[in-house]
PDB file of C-alpha atoms and ligand atoms in Angstrom:
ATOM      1  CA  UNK A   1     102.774 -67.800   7.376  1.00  0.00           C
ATOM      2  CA  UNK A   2     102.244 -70.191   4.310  1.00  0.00           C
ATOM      3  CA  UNK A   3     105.253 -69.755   2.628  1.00  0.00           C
ATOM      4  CA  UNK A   4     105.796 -70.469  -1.268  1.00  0.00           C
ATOM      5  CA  UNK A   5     109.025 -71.214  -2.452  1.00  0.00           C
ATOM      6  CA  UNK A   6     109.692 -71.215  -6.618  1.00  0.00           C
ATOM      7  CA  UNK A   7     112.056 -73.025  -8.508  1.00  0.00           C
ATOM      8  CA  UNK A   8     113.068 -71.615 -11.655  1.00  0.00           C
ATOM      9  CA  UNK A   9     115.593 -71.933 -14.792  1.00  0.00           C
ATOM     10  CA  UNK A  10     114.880 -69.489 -16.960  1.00  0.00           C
ATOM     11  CA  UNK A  11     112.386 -66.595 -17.875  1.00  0.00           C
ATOM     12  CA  UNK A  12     110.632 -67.143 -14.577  1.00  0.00           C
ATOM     13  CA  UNK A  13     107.290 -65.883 -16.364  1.00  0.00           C
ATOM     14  CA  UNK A  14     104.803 -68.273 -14.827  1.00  0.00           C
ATOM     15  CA  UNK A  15     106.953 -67.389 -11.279  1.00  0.00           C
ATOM     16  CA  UNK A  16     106.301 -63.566 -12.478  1.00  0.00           C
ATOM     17  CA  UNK A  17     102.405 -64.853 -13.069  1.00  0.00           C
ATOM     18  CA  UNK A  18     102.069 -66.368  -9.755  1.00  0.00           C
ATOM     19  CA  UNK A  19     103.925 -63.492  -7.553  1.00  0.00           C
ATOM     20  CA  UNK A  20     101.409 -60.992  -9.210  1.00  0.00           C
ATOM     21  CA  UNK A  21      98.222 -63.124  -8.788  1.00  0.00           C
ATOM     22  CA  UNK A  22      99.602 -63.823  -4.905  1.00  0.00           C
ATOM     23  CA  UNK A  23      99.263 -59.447  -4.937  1.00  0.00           C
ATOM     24  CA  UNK A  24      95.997 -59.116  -6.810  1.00  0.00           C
ATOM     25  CA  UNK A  25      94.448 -61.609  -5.345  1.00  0.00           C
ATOM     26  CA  UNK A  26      95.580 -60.648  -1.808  1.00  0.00           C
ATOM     27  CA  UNK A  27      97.109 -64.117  -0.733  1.00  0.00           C
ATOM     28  CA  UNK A  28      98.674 -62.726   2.740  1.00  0.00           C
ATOM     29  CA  UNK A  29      95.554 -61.459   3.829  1.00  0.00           C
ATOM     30  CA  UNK A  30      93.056 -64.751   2.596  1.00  0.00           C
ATOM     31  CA  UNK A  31      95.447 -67.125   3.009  1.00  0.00           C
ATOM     32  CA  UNK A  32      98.153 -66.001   4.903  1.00  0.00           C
ATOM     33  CA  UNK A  33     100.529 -66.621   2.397  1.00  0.00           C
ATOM     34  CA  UNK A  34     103.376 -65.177   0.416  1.00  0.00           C
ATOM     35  CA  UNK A  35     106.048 -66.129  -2.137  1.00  0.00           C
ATOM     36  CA  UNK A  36     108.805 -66.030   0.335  1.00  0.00           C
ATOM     37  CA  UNK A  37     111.800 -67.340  -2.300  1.00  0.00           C
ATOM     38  CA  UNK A  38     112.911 -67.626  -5.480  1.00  0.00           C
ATOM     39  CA  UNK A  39     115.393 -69.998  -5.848  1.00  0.00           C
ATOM     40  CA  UNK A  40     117.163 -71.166  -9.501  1.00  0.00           C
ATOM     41  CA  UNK A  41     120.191 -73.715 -10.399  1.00  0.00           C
ATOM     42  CA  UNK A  42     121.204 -70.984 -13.067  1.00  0.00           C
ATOM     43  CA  UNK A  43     122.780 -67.460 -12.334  1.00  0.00           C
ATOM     44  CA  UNK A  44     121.560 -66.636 -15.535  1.00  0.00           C
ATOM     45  CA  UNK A  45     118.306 -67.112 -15.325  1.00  0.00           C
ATOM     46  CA  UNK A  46     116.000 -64.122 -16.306  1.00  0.00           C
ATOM     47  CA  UNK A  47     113.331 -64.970 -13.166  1.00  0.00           C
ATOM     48  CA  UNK A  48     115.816 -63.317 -10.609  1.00  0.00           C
ATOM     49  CA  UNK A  49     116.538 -60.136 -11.784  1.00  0.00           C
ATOM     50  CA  UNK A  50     112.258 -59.725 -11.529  1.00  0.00           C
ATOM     51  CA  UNK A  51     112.442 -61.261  -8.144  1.00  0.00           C
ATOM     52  CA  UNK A  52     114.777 -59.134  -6.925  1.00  0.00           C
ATOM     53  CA  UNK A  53     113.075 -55.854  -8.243  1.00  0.00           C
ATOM     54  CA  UNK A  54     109.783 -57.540  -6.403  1.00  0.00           C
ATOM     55  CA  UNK A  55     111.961 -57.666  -3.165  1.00  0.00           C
ATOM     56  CA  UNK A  56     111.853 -61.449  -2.963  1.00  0.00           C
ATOM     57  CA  UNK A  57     114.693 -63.379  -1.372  1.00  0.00           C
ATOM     58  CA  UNK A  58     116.715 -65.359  -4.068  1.00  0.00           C
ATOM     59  CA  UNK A  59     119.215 -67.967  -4.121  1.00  0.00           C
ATOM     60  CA  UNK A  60     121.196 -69.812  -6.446  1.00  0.00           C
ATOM     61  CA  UNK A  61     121.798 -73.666  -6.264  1.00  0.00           C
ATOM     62  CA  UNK A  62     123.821 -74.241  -9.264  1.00  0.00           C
ATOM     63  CA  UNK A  63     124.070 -78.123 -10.333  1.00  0.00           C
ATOM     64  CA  UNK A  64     127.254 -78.159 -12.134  1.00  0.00           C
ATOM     65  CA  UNK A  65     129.006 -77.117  -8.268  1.00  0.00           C
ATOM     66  CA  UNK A  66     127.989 -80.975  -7.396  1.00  0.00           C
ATOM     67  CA  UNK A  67     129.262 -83.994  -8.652  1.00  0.00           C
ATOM     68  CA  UNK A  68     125.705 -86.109  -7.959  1.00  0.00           C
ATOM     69  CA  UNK A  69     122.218 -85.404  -8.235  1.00  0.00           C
ATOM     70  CA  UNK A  70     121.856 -86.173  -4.744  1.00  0.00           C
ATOM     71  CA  UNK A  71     124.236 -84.041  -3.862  1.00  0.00           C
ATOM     72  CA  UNK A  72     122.521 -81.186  -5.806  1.00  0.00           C
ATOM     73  CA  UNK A  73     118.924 -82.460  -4.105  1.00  0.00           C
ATOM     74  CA  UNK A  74     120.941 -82.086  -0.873  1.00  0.00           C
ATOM     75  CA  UNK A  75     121.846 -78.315  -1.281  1.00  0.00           C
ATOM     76  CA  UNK A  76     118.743 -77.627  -3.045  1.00  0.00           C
ATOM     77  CA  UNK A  77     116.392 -79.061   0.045  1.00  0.00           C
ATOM     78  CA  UNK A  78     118.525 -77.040   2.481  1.00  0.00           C
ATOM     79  CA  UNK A  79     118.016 -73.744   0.481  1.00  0.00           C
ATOM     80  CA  UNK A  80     114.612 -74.683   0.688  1.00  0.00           C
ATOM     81  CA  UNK A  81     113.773 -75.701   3.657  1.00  0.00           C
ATOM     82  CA  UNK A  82     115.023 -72.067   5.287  1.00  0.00           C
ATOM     83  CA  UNK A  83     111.256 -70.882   4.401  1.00  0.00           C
ATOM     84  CA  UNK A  84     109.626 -73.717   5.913  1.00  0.00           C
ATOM     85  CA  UNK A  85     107.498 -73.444   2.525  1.00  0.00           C
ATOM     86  CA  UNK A  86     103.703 -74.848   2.805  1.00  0.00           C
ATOM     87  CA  UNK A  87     104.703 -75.047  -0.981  1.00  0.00           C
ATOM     88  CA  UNK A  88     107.336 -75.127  -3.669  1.00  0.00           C
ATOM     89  CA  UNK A  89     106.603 -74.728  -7.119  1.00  0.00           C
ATOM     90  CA  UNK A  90     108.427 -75.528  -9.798  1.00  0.00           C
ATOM     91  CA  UNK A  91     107.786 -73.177 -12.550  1.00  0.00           C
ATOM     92  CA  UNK A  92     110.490 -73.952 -15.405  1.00  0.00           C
ATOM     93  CA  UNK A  93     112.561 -75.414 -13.544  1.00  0.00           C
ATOM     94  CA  UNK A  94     114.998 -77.805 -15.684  1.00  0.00           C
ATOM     95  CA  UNK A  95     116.551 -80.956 -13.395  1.00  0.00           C
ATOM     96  CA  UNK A  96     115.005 -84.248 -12.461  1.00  0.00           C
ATOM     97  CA  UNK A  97     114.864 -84.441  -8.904  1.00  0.00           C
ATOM     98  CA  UNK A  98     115.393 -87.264  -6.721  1.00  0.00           C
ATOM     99  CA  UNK A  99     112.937 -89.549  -4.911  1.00  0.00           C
ATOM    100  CA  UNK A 100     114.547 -88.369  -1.493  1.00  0.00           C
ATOM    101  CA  UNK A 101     113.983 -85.015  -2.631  1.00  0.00           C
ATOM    102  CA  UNK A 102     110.227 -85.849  -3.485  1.00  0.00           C
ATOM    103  CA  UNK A 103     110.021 -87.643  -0.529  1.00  0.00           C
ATOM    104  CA  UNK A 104     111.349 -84.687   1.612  1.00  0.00           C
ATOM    105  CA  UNK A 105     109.081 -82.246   0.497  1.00  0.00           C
ATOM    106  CA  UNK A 106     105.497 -84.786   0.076  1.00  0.00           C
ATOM    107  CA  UNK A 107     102.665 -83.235  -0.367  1.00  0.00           C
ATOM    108  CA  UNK A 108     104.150 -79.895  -0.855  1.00  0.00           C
ATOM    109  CA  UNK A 109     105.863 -80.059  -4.214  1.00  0.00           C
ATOM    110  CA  UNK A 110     103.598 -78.801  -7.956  1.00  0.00           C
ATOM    111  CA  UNK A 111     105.032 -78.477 -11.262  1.00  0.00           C
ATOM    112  CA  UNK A 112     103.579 -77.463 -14.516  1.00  0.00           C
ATOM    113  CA  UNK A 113     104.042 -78.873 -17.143  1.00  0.00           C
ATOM    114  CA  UNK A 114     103.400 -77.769 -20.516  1.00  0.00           C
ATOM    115  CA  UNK A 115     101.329 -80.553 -22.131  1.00  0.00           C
ATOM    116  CA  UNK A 116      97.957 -82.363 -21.570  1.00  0.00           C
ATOM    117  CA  UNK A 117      99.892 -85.259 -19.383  1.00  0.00           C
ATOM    118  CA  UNK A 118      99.780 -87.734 -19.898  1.00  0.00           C
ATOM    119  CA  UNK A 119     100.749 -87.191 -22.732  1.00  0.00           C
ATOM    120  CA  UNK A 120     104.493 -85.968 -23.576  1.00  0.00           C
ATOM    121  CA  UNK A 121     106.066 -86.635 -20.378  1.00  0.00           C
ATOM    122  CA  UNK A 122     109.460 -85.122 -20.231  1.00  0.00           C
ATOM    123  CA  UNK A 123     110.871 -82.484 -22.968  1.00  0.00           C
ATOM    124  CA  UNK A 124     109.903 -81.258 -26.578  1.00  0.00           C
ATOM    125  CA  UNK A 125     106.595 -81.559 -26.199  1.00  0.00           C
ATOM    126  CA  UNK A 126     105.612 -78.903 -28.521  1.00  0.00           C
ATOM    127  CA  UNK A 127     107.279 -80.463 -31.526  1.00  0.00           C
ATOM    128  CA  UNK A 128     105.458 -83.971 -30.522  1.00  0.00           C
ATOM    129  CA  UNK A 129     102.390 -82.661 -30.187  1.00  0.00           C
ATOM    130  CA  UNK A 130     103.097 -81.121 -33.585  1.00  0.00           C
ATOM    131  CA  UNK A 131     104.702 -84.059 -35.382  1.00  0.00           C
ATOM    132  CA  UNK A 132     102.247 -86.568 -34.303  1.00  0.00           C
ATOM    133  CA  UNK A 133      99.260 -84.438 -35.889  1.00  0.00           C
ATOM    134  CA  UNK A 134      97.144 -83.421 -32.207  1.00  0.00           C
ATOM    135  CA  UNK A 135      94.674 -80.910 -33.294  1.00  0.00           C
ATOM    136  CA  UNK A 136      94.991 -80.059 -29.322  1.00  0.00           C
ATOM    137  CA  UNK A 137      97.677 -79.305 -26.680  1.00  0.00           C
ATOM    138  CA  UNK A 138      98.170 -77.717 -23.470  1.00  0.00           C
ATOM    139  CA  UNK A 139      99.363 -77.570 -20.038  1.00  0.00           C
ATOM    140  CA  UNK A 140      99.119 -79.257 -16.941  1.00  0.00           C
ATOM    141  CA  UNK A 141      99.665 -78.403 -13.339  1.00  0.00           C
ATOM    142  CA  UNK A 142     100.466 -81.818 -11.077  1.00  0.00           C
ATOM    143  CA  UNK A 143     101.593 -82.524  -7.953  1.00  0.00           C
ATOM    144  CA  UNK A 144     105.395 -83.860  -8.155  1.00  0.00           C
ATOM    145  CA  UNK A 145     105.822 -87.534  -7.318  1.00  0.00           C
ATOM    146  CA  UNK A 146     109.408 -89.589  -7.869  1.00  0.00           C
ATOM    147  CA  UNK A 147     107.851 -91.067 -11.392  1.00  0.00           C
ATOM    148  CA  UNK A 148     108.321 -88.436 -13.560  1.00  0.00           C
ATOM    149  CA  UNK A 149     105.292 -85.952 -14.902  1.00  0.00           C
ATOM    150  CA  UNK A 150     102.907 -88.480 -13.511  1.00  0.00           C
ATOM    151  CA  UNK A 151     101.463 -87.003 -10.349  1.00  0.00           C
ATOM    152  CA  UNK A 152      98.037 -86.166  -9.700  1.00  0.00           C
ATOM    153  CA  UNK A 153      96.462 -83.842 -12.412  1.00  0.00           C
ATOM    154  CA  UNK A 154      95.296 -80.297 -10.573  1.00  0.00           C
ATOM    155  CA  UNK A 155      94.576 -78.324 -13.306  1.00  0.00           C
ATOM    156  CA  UNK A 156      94.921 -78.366 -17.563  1.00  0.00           C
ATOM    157  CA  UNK A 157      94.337 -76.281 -19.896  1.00  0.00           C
ATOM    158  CA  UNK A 158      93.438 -76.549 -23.896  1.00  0.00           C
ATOM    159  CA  UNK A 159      94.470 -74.817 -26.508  1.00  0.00           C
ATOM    160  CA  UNK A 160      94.056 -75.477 -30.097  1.00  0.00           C
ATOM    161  CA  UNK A 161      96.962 -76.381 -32.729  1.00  0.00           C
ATOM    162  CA  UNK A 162      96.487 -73.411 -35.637  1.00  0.00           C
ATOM    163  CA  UNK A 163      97.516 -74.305 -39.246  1.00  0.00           C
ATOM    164  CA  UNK A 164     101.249 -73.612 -39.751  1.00  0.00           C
ATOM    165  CA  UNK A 165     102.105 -73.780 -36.149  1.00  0.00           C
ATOM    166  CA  UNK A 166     105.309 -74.149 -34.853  1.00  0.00           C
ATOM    167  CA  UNK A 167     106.919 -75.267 -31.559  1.00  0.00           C
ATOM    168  CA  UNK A 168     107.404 -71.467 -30.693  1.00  0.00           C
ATOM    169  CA  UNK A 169     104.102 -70.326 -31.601  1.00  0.00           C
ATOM    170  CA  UNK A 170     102.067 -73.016 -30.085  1.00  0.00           C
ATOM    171  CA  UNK A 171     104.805 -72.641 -26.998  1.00  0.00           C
ATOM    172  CA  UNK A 172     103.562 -68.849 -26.712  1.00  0.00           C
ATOM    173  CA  UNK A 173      99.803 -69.883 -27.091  1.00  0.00           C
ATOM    174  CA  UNK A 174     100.506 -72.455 -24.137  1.00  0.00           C
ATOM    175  CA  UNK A 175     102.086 -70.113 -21.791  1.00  0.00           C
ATOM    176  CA  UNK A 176      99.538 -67.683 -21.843  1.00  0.00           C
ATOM    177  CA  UNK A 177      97.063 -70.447 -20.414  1.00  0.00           C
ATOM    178  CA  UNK A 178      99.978 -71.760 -18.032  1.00  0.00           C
ATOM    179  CA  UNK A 179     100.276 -67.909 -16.659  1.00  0.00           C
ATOM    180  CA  UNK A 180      95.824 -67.914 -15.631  1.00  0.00           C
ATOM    181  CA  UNK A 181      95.862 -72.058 -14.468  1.00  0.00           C
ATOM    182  CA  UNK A 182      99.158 -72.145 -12.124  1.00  0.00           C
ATOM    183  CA  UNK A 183      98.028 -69.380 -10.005  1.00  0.00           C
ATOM    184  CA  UNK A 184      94.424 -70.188  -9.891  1.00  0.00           C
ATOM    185  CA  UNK A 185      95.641 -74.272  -8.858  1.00  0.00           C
ATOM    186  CA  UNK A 186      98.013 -72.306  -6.091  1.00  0.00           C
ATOM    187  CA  UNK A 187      95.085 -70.335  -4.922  1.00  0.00           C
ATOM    188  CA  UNK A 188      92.643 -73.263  -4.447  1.00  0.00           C
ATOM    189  CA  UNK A 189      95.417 -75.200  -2.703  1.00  0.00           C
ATOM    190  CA  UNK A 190      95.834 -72.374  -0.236  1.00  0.00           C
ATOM    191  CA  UNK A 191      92.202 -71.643   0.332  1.00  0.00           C
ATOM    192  CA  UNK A 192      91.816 -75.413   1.103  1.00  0.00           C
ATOM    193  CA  UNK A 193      94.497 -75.289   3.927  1.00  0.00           C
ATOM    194  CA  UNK A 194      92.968 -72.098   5.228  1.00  0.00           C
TER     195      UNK A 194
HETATM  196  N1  NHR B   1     111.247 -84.447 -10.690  1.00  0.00           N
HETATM  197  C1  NHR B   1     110.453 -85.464 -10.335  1.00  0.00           C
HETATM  198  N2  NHR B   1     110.956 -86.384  -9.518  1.00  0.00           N
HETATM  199  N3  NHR B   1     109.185 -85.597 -10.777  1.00  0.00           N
HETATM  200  C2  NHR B   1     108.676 -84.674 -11.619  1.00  0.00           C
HETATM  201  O1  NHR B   1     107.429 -84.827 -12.034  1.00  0.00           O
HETATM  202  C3  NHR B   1     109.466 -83.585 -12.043  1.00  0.00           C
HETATM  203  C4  NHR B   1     110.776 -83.505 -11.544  1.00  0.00           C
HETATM  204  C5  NHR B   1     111.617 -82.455 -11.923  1.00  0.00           C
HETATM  205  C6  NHR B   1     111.190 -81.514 -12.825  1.00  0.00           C
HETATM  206  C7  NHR B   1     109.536 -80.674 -14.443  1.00  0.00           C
HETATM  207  C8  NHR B   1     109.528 -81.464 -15.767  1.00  0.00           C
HETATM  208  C9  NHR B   1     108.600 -80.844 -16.799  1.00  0.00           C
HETATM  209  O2  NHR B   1     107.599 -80.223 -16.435  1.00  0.00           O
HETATM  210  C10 NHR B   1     109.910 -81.615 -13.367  1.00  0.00           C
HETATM  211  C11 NHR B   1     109.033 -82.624 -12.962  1.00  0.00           C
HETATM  212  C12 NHR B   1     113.226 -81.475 -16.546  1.00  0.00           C
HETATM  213  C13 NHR B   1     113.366 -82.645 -17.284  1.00  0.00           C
HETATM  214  C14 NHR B   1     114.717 -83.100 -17.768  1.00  0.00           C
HETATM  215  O3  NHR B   1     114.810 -84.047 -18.530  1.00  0.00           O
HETATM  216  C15 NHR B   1     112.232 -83.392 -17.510  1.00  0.00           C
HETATM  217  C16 NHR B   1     111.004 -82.992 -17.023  1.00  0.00           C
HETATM  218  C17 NHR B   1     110.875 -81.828 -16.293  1.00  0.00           C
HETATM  219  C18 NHR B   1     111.988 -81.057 -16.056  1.00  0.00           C
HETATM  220  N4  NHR B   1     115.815 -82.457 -17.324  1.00  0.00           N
HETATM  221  C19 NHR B   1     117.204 -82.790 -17.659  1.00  0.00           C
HETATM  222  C20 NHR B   1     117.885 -83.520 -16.484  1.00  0.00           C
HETATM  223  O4  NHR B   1     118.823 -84.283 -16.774  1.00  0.00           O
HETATM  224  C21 NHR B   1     118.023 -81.550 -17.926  1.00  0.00           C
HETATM  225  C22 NHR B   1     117.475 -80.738 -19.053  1.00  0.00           C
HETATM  226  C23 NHR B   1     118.074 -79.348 -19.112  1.00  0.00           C
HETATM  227  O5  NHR B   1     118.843 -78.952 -18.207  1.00  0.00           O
HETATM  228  O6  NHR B   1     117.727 -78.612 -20.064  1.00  0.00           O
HETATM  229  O7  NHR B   1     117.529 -83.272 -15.306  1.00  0.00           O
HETATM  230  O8  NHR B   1     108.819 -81.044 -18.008  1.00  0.00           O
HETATM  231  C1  GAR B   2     106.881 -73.262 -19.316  1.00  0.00           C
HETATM  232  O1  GAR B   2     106.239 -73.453 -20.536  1.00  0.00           O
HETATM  233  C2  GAR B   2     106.832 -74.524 -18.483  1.00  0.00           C
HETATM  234  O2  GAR B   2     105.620 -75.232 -18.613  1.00  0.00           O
HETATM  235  C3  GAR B   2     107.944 -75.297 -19.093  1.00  0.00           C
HETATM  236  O3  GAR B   2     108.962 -74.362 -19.376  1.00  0.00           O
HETATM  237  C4  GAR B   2     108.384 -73.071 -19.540  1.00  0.00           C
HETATM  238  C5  GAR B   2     108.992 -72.148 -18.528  1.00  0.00           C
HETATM  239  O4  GAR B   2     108.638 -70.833 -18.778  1.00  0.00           O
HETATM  240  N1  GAR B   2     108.424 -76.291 -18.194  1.00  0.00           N
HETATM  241  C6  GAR B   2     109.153 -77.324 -18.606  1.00  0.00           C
HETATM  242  O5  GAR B   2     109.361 -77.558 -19.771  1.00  0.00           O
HETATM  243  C7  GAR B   2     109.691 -78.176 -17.502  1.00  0.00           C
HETATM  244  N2  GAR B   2     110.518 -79.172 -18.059  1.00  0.00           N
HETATM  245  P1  GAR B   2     108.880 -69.703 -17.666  1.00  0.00           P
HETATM  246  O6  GAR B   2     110.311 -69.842 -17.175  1.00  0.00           O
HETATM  247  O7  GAR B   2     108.683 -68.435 -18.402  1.00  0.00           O
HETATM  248  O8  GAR B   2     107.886 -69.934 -16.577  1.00  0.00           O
END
């Protein structure tokens, strides 16, 4: 079984977009795959509660229990690793990991990332995109490498900046196009292996 495990902090929606593409698009019969776990550093986070309902295994690694980021990485792996995932996405999911971490989990590891990388690495990027005057912005699905937002580029997508957008607005026009590319990228991945 190709197992997908997701990493998430908060909402969970592109996690919600990719466990309902995995049923539409009837992943465990093409590909033999399945999101097997859901897995977030916060008990708060929205993203389990839908898990949960879907009957998907969650866990919680929560970073303030460690006193190092490698000892977070540590846990984290571990959690992971009980899946055996052929992937682990991170889909919102908040905390820099390590390059042992990266290392441990090569070749296996995506993240999107809600920009047209590279440009705006790292956080904000909304407001950037916004204060520098882009008429453009987007996302961007990459494979995870230790240098931060800088893998390989699997997928983008481009959405325009409207007159009198904000952060939140062009945020919500983003997502949309995060919720059609992460799945599809996912998909092609799995049909590759298979
Ligand atoms: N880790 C590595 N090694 N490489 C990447 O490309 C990663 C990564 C971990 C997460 C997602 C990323 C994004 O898409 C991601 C890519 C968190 C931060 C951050 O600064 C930056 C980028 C991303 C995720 N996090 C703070 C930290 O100290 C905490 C912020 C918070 O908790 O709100 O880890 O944007
Ligand atoms: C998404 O826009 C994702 O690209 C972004 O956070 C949002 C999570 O939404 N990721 C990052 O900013 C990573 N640092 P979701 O929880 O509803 O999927």
């Amino acid at each position: 079984m190709n197992n997908i495990v997701i990493l998430i902090s908060g909402t969970g929606s592109n996690m919600a977009a990719i466990v309902k593409a995995a049923r539409r698009g009837r992943w465990e019969a093409r590909f033999g795959a399945r999101v097997a776990a859901v897995i977030s550093n916060r008990a708060d986070a929205a993203g389990l509660e839908f898990a949960r309902e879907q009957g998907i295994e969650t866990a919680v690694v929560d970073h303030k229990g460690f006193a190092s980021r490698e000892a977070f990485d540590a846990a984290l792996a571990a959690a992971i690793d009980r899946f055996q995932p052929a992937l682990v996405a991170l889909a919102g999911f908040m905390r820099i990991l390590t390059p042992a971490f990266v290392a441990h989990f090569e070749g296996r590891l995506l993240n999107i990332h809600p920009s047209l990388l590279p440009a705006y690495a790292g956080l904000h990027t909304y407001q950037r995109a916004l204060d520098d005057g882009c008429w453009f912005a987007g996302a961007t699905v990459h494979r995870v490498t230790a240098d931060l937002d800088h893998g390989p580029i699997l997928a983008q997508a481009v959405v325009p900046v409207l007159p009198g957008d904000t952060a939140a607005t062009l945020a919500a026009r983003v997502l949309t196009q995060e919720h059609r590319i992460y799945p599809d990228a996912i998909a092609r991945l799995l049909a590759d292996k298979s």
